[in-house]
PDB file of C-alpha atoms in Angstrom:
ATOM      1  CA  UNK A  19      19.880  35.599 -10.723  1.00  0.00           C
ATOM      2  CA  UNK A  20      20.425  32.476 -12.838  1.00  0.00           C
ATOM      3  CA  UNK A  21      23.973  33.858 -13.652  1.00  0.00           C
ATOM      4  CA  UNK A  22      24.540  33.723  -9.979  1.00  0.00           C
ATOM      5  CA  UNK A  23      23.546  30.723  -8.803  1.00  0.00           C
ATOM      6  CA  UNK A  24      25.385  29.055 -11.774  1.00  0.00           C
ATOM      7  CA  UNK A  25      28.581  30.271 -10.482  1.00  0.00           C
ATOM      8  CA  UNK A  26      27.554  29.497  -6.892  1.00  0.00           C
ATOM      9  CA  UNK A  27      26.722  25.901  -7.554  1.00  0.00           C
ATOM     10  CA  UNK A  28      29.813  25.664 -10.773  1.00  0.00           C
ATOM     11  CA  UNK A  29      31.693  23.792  -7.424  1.00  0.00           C
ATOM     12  CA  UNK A  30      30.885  20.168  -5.980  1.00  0.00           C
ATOM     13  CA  UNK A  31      31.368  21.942  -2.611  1.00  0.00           C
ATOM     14  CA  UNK A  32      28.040  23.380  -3.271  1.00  0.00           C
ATOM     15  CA  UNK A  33      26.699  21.459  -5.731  1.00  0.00           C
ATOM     16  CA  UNK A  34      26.438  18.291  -3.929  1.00  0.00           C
ATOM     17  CA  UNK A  35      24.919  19.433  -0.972  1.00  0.00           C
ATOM     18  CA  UNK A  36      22.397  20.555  -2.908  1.00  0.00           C
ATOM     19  CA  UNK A  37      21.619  17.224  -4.370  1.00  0.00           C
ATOM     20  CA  UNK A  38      21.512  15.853  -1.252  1.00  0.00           C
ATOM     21  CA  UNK A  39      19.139  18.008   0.270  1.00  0.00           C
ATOM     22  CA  UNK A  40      17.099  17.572  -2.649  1.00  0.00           C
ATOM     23  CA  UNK A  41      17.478  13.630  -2.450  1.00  0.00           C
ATOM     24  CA  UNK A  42      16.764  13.718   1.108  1.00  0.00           C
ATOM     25  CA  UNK A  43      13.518  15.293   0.731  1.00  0.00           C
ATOM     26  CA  UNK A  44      12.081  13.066  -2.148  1.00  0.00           C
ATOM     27  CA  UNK A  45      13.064  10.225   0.361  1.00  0.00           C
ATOM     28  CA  UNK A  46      11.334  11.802   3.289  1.00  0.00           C
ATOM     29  CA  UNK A  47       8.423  12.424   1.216  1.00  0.00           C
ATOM     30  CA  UNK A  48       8.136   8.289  -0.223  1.00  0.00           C
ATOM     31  CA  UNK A  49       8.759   7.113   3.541  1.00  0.00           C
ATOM     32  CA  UNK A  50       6.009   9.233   4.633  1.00  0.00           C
ATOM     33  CA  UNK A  51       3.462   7.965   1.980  1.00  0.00           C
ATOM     34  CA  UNK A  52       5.032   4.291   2.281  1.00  0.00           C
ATOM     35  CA  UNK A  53       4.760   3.046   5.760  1.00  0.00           C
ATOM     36  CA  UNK A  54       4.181  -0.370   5.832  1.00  0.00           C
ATOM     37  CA  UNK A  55       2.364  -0.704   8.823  1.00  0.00           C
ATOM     38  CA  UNK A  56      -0.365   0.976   7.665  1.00  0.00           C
ATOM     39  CA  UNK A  57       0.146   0.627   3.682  1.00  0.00           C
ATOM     40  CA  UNK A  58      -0.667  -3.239   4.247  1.00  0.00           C
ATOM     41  CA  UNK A  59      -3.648  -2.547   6.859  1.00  0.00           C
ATOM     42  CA  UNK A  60      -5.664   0.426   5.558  1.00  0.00           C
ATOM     43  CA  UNK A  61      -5.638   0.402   2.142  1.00  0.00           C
ATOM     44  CA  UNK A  62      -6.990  -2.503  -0.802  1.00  0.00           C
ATOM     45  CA  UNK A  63      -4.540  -4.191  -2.683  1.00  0.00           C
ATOM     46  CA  UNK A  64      -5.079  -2.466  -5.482  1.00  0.00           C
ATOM     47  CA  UNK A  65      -4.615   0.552  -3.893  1.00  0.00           C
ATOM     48  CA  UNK A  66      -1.275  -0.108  -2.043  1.00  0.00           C
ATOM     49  CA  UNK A  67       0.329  -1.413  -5.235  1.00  0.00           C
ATOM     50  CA  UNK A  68      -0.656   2.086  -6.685  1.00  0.00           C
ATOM     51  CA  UNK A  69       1.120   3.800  -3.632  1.00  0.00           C
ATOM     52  CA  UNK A  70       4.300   1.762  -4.438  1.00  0.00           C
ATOM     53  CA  UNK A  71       4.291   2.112  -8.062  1.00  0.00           C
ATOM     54  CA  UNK A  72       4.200   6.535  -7.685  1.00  0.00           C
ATOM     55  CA  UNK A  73       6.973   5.859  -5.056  1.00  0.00           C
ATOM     56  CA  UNK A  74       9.295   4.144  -7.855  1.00  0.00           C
ATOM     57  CA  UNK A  75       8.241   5.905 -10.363  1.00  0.00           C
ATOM     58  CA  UNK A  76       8.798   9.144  -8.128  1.00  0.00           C
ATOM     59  CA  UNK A  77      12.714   7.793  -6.991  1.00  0.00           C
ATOM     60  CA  UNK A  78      13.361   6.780 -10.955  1.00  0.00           C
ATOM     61  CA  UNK A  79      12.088  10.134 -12.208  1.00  0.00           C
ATOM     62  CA  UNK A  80      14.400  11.015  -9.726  1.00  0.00           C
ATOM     63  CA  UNK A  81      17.634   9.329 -11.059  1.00  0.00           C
ATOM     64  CA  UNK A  82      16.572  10.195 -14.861  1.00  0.00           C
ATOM     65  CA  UNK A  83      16.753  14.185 -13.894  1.00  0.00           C
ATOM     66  CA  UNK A  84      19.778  13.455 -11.368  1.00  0.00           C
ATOM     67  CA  UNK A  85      21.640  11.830 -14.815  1.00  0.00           C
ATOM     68  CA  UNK A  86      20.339  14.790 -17.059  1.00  0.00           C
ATOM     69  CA  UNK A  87      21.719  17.191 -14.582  1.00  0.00           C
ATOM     70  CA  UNK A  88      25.410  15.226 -14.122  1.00  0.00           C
ATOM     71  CA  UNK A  89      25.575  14.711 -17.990  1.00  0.00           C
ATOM     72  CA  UNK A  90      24.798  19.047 -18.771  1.00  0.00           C
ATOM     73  CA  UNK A  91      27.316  19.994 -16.318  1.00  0.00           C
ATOM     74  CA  UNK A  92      29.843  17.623 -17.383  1.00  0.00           C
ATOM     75  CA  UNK A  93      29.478  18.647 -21.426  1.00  0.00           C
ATOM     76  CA  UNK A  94      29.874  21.873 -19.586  1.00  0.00           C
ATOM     77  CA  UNK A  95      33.227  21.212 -18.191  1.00  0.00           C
ATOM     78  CA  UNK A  96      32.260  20.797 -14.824  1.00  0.00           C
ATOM     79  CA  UNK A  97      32.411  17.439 -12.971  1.00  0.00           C
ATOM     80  CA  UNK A  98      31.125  16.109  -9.782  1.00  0.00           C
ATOM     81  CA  UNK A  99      31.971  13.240  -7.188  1.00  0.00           C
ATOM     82  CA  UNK A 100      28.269  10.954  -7.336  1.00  0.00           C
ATOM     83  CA  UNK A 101      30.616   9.158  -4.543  1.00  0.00           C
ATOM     84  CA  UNK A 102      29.395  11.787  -1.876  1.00  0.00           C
ATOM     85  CA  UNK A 103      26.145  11.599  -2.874  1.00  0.00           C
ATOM     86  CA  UNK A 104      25.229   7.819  -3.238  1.00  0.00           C
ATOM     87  CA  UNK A 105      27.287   6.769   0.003  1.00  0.00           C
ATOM     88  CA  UNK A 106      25.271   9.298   2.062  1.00  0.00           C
ATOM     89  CA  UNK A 107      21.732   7.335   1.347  1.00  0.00           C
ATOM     90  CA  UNK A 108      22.529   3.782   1.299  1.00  0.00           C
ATOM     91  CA  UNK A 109      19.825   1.640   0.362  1.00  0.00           C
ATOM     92  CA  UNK A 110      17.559   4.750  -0.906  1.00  0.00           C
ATOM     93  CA  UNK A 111      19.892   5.724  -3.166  1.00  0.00           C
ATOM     94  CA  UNK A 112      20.370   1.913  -4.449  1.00  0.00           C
ATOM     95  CA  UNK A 113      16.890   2.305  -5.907  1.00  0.00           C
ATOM     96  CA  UNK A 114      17.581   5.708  -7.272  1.00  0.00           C
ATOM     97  CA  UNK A 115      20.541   4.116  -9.063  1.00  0.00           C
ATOM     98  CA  UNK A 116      18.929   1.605 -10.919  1.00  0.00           C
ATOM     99  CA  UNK A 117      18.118  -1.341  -7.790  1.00  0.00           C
ATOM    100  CA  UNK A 118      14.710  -1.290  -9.536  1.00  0.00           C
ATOM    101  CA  UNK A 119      14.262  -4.873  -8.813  1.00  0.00           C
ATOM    102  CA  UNK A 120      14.168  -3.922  -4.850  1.00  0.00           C
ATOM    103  CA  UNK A 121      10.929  -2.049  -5.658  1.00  0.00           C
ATOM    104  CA  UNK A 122       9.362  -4.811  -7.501  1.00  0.00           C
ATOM    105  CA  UNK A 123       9.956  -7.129  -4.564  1.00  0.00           C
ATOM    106  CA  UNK A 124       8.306  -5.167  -2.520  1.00  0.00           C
ATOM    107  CA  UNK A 125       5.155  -5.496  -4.852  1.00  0.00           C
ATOM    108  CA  UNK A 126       5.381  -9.138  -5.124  1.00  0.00           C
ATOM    109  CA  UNK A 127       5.133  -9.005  -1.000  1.00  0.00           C
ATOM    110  CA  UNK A 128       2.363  -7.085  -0.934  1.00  0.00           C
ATOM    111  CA  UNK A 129       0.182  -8.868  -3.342  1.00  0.00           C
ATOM    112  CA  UNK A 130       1.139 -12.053  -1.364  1.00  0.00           C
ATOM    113  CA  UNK A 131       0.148 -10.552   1.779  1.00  0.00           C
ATOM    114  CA  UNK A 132      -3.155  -9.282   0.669  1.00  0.00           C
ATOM    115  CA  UNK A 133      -4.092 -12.966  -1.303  1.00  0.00           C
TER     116      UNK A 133
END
């Protein structure tokens, strides 16, 4: 079984869609937990900076296993277009790639908004 999905996904053609289902779905999943409306309205301070701080933490864990993956199939010969991928998710994937500071904005607002 591994042997065959390692030659399915040996191809960006199928590799990248992959990753971008997978993306899409860790997304999905921090916009569901992080809506602002209701992050800044039913929860403490406290407790909304700890929803935003498992959301980064969640999208850099993210980019760490995204880079692991890139780096063991390129020492394997294989190579990959990231092009694809980080066009197709915009300002997610600018916080996946390292936009860290976007995150820790968004902190800084809601502490001020709960003061």
């Amino acid at each position: 079984m591994r042997r065959c999905l390692s030659k399915h996904y040996y191809k960006d053609e199928h590799f990248v869609p992959l990753m971008e289902k997978i993306a899409n779905e860790i997304i999905n999943r921090v916009r569901q937990t992080i809506d602002i409306r209701t992050l800044l309205s039913s929860y403490t301070l406290n407790e909304a900076k700890n929803i935003c701080y498992q959301a980064k933490q969640l999208l850099l864990q993210w980019k760490i296993e995204y880079q692991n993956t890139q780096s063991k199939l390129e020492n394997d010969k294989r190579n990959f277009s990231t092009n694809r991928l980080y066009v197709t998710f915009a300002l997610e994937i600018q916080i996946v790639t390292g936009e860290e500071q976007i995150i820790d904005c968004v902190l800084e607002h809601v502490s001020d908004f709960k003061s």
